[in-house]
PDB file of C-alpha atoms in Angstrom:
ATOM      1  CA  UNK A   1      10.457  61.465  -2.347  1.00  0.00           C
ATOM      2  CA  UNK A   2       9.881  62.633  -5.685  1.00  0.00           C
ATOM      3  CA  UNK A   3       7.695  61.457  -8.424  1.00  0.00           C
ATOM      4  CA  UNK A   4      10.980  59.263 -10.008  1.00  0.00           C
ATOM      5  CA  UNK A   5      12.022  58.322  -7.023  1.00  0.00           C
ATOM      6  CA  UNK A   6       9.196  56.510  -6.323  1.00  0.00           C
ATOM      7  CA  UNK A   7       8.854  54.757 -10.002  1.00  0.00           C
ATOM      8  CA  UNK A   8      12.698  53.876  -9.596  1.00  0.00           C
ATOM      9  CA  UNK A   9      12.215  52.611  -5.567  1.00  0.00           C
ATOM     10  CA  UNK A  10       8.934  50.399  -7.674  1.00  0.00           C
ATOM     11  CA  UNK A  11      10.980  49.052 -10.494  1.00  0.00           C
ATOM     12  CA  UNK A  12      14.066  48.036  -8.233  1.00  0.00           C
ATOM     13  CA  UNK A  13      11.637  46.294  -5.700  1.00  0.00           C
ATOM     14  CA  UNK A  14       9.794  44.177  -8.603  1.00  0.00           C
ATOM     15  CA  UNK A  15      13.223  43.350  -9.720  1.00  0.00           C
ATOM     16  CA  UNK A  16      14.327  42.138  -6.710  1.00  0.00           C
ATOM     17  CA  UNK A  17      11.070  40.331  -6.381  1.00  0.00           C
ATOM     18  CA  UNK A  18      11.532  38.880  -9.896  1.00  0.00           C
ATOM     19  CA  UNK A  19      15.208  37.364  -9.088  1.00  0.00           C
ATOM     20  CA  UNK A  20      14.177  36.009  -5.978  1.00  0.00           C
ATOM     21  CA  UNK A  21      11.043  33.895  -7.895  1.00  0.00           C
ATOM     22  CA  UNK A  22      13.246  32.943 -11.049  1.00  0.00           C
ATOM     23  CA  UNK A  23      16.210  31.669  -8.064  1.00  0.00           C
ATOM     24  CA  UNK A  24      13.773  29.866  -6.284  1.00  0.00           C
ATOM     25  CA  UNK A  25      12.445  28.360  -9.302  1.00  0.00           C
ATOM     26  CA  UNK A  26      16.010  26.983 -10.496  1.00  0.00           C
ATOM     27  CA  UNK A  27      16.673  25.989  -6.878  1.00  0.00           C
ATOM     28  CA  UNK A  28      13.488  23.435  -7.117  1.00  0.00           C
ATOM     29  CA  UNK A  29      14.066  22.371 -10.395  1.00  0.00           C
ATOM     30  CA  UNK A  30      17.598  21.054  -9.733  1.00  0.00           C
ATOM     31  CA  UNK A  31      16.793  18.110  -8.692  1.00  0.00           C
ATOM     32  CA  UNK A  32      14.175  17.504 -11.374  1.00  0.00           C
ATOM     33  CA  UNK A  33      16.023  18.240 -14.527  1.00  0.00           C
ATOM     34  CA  UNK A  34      17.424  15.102 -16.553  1.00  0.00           C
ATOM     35  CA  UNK A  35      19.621  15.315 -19.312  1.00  0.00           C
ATOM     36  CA  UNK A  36      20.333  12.757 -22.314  1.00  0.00           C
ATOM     37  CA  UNK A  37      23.265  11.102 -22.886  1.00  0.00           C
ATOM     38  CA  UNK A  38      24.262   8.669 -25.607  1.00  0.00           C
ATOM     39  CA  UNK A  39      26.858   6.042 -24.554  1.00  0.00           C
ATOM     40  CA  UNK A  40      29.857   7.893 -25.705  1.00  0.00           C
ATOM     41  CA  UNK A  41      28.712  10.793 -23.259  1.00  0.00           C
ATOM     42  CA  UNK A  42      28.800   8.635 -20.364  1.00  0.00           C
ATOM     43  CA  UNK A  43      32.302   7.375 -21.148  1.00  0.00           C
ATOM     44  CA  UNK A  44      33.673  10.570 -22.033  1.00  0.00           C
ATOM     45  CA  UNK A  45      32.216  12.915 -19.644  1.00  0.00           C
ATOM     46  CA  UNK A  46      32.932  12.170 -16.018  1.00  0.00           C
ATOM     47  CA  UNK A  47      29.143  11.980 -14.682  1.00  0.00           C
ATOM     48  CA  UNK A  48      29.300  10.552 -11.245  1.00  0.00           C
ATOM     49  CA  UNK A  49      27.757   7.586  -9.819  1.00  0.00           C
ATOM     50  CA  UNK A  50      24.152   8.193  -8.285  1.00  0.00           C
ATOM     51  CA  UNK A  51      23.516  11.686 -11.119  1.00  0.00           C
ATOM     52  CA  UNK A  52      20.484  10.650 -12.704  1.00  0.00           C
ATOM     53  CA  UNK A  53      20.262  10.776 -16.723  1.00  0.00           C
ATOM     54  CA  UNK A  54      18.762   9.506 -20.120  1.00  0.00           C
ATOM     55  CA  UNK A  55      20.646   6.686 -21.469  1.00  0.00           C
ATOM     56  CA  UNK A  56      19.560   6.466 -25.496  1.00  0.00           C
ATOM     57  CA  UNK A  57      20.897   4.343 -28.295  1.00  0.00           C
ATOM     58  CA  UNK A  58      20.440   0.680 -30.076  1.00  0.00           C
ATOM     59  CA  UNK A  59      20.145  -2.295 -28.331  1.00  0.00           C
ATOM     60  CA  UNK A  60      23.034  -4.455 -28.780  1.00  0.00           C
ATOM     61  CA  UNK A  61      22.460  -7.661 -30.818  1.00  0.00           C
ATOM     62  CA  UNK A  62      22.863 -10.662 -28.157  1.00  0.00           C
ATOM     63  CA  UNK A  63      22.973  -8.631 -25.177  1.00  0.00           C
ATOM     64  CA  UNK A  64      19.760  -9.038 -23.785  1.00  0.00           C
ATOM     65  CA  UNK A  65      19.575 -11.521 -20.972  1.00  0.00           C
ATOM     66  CA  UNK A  66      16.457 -12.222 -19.034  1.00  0.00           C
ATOM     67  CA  UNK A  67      17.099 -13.172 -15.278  1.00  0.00           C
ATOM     68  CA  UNK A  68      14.990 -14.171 -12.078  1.00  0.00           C
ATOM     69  CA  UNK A  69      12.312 -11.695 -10.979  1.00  0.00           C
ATOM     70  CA  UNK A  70      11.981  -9.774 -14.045  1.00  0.00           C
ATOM     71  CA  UNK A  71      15.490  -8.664 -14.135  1.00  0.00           C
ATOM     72  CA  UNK A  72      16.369  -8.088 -17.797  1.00  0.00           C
ATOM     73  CA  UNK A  73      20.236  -6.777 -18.291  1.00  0.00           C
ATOM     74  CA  UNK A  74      21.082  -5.487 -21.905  1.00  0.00           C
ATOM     75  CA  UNK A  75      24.095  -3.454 -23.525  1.00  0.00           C
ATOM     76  CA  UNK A  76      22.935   0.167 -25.022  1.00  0.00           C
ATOM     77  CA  UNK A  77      25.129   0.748 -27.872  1.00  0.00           C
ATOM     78  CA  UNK A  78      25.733   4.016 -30.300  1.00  0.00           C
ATOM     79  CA  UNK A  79      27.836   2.096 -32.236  1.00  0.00           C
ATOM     80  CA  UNK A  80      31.038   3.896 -30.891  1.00  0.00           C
ATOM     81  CA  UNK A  81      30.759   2.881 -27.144  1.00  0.00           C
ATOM     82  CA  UNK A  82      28.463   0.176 -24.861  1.00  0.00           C
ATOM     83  CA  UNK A  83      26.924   0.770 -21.511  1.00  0.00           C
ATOM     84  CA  UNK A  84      25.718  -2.319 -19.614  1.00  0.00           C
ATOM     85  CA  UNK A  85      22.012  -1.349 -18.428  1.00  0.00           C
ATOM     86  CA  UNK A  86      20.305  -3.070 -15.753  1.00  0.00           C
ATOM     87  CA  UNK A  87      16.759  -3.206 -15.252  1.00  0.00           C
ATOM     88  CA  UNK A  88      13.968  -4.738 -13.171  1.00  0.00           C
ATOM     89  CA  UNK A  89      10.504  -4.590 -14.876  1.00  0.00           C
ATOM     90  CA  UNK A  90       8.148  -5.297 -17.693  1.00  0.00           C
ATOM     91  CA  UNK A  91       9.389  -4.014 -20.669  1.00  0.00           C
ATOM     92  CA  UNK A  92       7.710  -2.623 -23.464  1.00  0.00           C
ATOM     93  CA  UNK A  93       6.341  -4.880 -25.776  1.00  0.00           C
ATOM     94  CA  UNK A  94       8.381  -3.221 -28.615  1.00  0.00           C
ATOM     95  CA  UNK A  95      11.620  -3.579 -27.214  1.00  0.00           C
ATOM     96  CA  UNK A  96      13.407  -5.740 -29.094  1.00  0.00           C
ATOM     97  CA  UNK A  97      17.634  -6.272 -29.661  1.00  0.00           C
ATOM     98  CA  UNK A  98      18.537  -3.635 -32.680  1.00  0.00           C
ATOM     99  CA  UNK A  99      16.223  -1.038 -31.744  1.00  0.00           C
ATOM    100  CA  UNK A 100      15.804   2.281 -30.434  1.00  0.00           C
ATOM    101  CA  UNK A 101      15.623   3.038 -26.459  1.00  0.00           C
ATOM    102  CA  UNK A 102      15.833   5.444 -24.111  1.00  0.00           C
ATOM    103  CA  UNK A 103      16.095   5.112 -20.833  1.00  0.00           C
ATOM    104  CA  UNK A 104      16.502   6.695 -17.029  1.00  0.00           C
ATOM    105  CA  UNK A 105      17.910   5.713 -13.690  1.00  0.00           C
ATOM    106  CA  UNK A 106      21.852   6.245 -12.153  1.00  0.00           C
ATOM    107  CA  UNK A 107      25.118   5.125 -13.034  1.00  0.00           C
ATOM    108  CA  UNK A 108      26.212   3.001 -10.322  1.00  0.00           C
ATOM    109  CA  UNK A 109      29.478   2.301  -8.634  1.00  0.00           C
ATOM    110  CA  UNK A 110      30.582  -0.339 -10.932  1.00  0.00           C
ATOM    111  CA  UNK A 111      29.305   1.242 -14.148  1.00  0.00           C
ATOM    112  CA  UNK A 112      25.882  -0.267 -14.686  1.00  0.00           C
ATOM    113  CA  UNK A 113      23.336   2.018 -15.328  1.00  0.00           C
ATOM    114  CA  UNK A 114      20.826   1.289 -13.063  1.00  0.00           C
ATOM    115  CA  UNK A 115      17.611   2.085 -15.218  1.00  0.00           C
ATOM    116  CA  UNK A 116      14.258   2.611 -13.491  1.00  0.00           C
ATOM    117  CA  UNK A 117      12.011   3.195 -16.791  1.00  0.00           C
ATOM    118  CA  UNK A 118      12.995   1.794 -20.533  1.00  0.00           C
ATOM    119  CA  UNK A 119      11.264   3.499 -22.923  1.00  0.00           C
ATOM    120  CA  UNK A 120      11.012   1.668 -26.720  1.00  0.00           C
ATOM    121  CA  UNK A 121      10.274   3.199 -30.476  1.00  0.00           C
ATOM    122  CA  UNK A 122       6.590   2.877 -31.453  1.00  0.00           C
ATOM    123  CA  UNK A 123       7.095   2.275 -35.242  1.00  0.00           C
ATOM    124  CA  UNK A 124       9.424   1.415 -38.045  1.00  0.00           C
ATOM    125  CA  UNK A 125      10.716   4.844 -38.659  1.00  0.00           C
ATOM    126  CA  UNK A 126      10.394   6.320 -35.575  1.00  0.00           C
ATOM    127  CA  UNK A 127      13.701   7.410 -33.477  1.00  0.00           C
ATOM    128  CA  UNK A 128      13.941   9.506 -30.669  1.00  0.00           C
ATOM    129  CA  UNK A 129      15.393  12.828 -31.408  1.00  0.00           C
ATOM    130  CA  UNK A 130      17.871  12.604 -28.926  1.00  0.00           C
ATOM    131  CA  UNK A 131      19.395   8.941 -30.409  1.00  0.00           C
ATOM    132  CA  UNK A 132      19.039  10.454 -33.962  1.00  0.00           C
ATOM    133  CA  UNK A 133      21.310  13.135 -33.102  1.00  0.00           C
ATOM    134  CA  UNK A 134      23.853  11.072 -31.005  1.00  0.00           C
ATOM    135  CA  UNK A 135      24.116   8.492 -33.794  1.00  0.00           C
ATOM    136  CA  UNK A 136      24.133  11.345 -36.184  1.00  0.00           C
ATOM    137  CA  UNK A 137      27.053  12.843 -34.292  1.00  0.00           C
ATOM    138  CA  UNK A 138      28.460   9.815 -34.377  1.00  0.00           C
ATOM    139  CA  UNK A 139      28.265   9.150 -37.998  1.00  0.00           C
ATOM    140  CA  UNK A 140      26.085   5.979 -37.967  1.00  0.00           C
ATOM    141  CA  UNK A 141      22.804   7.828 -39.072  1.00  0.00           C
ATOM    142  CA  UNK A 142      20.779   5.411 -40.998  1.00  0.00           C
ATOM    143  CA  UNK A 143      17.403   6.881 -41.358  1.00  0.00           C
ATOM    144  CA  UNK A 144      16.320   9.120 -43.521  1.00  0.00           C
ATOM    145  CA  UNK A 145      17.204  13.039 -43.885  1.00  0.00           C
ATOM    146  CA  UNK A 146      14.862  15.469 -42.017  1.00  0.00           C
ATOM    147  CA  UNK A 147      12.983  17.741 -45.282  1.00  0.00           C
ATOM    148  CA  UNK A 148      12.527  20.420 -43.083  1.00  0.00           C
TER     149      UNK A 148
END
């Protein structure tokens, strides 16, 4: 085997060896990746029951309804489309009807979203970046212009 030979046989073994780690690496984080979605995504796209996402927008005005066992229900509006959430839990303290949220869990069977975490703004003038783009997109943007 000659001097190239070698350097190629090297080169085509870390290669393989490379592919195998960056396949394995997807492969695990399948399971883990979540992906946003404003309201209009879920009723456009067809995301099936059980994927877990991020559900962002505005909490609907007069949707939130407080049951037994800390079971709070709420609409998640982007102005354009409404998704009934469901959620057991404390919520943050700064959740409030008209604001900001983001949250995870599954679309169920009868098209609640099922949401394990809520999470609410922290300010006046703070929005998630994903809802400021989906209500961007949707041409409800409110806030102010980025001056970047």
């Amino acid at each position: 085997m000659t001097r190239k030979q070698r350097r190629l046989t090297l080169i085509g073994s870390a290669g393989v060896v490379l592919a195998a780690a960056v396949g394995l690496i997807l492969y695990a984080l399948n399971d883990q990746i979540v992906f946003f979605q404003s309201p209009t995504d879920v009723m456009t796209k067809a995301i099936p029951a059980g994927q877990r996402i991020r559900l962002g927008g505005l909490v609907e005005d007069g949707s939130v309804e407080r049951g037994d066992n800390a079971t709070v229900s709420f609409r998640v509006t982007d102005t354009a489309n409404t998704v009934q959430v469901a959620f057991t839990g404390i919520l943050p303290d700064l959740f409030r009807e008209g604001q900001g949220v983001v949250t995870e869990g599954v679309i169920g069977p009868d098209g609640v979203f099922r949401a394990d975490s809520v999470l609410a703004k922290h300010d006046e003038t703070y929005m998630p970046k994903e809802v400021a783009d989906a209500l961007k997109q949707q041409g409800v943007w409110q806030g102010e212009e980025e001056t970047n």
